[in-house]
C-alpha atoms as a PDB file:
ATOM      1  CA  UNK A   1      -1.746 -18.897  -6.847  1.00  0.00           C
ATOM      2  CA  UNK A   2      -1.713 -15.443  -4.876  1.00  0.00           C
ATOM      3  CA  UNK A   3      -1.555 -12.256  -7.073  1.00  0.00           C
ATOM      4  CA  UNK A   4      -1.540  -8.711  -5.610  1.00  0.00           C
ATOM      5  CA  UNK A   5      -2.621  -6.256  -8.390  1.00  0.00           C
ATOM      6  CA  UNK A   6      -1.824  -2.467  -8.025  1.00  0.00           C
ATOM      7  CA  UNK A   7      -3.440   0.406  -9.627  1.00  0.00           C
ATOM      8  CA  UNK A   8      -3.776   4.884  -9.161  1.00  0.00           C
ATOM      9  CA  UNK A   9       0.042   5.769  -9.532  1.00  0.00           C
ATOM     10  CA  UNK A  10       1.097   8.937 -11.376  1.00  0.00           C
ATOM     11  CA  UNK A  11       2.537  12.397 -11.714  1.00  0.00           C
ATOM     12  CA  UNK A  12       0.997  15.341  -9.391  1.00  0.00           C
ATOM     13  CA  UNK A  13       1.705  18.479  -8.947  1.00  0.00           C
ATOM     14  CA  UNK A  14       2.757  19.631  -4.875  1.00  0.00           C
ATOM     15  CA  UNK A  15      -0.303  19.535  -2.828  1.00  0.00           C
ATOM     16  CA  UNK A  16      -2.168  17.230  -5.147  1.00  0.00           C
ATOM     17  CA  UNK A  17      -4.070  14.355  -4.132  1.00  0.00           C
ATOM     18  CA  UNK A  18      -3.568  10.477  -5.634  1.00  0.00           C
ATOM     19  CA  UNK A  19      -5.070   6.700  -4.472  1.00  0.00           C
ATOM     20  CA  UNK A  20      -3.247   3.939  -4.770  1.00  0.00           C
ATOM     21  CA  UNK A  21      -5.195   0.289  -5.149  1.00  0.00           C
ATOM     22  CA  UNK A  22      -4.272  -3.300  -3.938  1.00  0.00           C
ATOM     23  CA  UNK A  23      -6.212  -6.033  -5.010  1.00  0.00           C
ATOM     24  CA  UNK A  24      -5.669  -9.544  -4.311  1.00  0.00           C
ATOM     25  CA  UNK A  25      -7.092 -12.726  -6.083  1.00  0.00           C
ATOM     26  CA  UNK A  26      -6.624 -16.442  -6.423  1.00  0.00           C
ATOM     27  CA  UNK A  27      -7.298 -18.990  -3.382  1.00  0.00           C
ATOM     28  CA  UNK A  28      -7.518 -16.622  -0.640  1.00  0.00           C
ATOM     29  CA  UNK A  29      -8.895 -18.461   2.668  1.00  0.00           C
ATOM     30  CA  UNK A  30      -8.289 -14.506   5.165  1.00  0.00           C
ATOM     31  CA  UNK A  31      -5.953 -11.227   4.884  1.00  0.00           C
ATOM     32  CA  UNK A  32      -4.492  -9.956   8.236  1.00  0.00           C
ATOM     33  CA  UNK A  33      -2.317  -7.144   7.665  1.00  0.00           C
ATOM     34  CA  UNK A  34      -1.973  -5.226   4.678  1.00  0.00           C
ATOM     35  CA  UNK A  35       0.317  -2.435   4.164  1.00  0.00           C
ATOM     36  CA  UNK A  36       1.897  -0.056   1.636  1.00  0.00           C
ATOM     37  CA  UNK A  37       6.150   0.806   1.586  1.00  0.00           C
ATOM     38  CA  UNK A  38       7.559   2.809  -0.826  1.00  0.00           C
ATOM     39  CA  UNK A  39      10.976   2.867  -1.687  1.00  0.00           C
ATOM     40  CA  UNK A  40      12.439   6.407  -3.279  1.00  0.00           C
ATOM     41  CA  UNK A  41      16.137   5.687  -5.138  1.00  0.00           C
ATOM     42  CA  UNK A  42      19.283   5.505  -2.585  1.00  0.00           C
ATOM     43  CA  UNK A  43      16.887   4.500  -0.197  1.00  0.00           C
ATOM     44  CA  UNK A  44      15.957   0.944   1.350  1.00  0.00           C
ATOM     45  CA  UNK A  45      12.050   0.633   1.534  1.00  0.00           C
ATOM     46  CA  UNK A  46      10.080   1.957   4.453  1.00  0.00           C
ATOM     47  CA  UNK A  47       6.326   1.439   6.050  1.00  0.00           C
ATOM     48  CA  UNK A  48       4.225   3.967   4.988  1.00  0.00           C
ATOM     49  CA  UNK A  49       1.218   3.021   6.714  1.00  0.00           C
ATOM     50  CA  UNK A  50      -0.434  -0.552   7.619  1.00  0.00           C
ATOM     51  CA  UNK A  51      -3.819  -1.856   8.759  1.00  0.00           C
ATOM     52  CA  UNK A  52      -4.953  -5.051  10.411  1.00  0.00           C
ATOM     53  CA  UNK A  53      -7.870  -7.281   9.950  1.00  0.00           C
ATOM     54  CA  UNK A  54      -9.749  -4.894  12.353  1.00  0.00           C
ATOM     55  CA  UNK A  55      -9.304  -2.044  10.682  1.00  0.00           C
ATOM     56  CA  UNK A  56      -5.960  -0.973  13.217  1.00  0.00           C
ATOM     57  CA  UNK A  57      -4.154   1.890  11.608  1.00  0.00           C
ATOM     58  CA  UNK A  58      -0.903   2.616  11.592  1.00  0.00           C
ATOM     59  CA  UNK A  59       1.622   5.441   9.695  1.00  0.00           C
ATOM     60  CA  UNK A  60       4.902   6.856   9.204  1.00  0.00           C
ATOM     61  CA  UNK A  61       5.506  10.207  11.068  1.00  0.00           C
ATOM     62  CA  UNK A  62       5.991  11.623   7.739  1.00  0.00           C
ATOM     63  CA  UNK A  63       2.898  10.880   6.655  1.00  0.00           C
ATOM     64  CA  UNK A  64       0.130  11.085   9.497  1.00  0.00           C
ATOM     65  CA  UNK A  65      -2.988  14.020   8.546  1.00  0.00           C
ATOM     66  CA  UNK A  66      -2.035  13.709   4.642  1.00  0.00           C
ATOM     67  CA  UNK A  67      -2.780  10.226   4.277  1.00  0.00           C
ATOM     68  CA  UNK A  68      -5.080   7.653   4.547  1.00  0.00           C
ATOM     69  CA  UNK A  69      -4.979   3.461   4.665  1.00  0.00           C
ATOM     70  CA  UNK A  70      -8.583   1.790   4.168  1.00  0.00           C
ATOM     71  CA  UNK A  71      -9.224  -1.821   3.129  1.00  0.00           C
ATOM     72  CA  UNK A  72     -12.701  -3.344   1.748  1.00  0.00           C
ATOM     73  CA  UNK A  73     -12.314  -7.047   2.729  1.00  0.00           C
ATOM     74  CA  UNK A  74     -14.996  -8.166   0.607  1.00  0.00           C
ATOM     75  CA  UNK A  75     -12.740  -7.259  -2.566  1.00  0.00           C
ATOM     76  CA  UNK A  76      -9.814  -8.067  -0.921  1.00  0.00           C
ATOM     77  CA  UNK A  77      -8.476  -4.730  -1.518  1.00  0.00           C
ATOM     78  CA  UNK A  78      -6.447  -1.714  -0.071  1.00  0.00           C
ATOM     79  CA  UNK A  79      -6.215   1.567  -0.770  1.00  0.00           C
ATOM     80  CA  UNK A  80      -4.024   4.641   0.320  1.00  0.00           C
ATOM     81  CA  UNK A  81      -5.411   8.019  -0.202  1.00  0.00           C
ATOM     82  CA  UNK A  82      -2.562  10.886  -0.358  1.00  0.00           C
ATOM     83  CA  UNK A  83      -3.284  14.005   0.148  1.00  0.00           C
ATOM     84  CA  UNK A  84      -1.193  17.222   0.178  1.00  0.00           C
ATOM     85  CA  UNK A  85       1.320  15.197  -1.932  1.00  0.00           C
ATOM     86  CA  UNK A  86       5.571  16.476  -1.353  1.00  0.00           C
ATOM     87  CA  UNK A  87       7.998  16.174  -3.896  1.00  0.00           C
ATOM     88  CA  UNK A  88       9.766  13.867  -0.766  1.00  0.00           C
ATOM     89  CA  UNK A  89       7.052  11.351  -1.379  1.00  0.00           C
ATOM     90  CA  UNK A  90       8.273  10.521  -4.901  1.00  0.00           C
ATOM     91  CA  UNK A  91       8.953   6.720  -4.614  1.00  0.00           C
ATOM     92  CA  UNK A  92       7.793   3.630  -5.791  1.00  0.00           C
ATOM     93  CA  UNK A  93       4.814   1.974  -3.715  1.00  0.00           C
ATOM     94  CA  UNK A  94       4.463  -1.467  -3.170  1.00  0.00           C
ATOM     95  CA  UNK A  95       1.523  -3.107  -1.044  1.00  0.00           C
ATOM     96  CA  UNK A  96       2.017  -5.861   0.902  1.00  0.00           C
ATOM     97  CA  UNK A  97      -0.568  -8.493   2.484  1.00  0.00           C
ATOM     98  CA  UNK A  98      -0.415 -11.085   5.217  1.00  0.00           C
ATOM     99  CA  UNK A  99      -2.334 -13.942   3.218  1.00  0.00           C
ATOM    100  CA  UNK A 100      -3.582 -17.671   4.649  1.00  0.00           C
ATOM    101  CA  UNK A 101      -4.006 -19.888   1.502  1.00  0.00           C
ATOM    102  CA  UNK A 102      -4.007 -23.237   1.580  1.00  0.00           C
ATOM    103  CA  UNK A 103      -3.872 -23.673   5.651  1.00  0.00           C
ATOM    104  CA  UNK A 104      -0.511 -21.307   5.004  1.00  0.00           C
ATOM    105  CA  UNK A 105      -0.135 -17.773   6.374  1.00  0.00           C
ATOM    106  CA  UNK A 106       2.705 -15.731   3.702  1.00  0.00           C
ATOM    107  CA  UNK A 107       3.659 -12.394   2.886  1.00  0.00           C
ATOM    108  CA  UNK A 108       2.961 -11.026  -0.733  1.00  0.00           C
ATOM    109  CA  UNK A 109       3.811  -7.794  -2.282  1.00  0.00           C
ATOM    110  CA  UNK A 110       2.592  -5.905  -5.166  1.00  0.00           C
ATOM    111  CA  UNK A 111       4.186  -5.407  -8.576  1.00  0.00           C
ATOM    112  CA  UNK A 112       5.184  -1.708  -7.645  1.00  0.00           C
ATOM    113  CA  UNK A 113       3.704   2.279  -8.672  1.00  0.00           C
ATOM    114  CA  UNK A 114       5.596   4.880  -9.682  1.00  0.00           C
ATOM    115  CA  UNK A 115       4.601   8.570  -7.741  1.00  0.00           C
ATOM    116  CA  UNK A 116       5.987  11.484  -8.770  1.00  0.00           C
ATOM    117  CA  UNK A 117       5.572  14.640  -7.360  1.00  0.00           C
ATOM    118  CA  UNK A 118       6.869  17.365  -9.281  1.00  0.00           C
ATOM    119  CA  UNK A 119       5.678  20.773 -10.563  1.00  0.00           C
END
């Protein structure tokens, strides 16, 4: 059984900095593509940035120069580092990972973190 564990949400003031954490575990054979969406209420959930197995980045125009996807594949793990946070980027943030187990390739998402950006 897969099981994505995530971690660092919060409340911040505008221009404040928070990292989000993704950790996978259980019978884990490779990780492509991970990724964090976030979904904000009213709205349908987005890409927020993504990165392959070879460290390929990609973001949202809304986010590009505040922040910053990383993975450490020997933990299985992604993070997001947000910097110069907007009260737009309130949302819940879910991570998501392309996962082979058991000769199988699947998508599996996080649990969900609350952000809040507020003053």
């Amino acid at each position: 059984q897969v099981q994505l564990v995530e971690s660092g949400g919060g409340l911040v003031q505008p221009g404040g900095s928070l990292r989000l954490s993704c950790a996978a575990s259980g019978s884990i054979f490779s990780i492509n593509f991970m990724g964090w969406y976030r979904q904000a209420p009213g709205k349908q959930r987005a890409l927020v940035a993504g990165i392959t197995s070879i460290g390929s980045t990609n973001y949202a125009d809304s986010v590009k120069g505040r922040f910053t996807i990383s993975r450490d594949n020997a933990k299985n793990t992604v993070y997001l580092q947000m910097n110069s946070l907007k009260p737009e980027d309130t949302a819940v943030y879910y991570c998501k990972m392309a996962i082979t187990a058991y000769s199988r390739t699947s998508d599996y998402w996080g649990q969900g973190t609350q952000v809040t950006v507020s003053s």
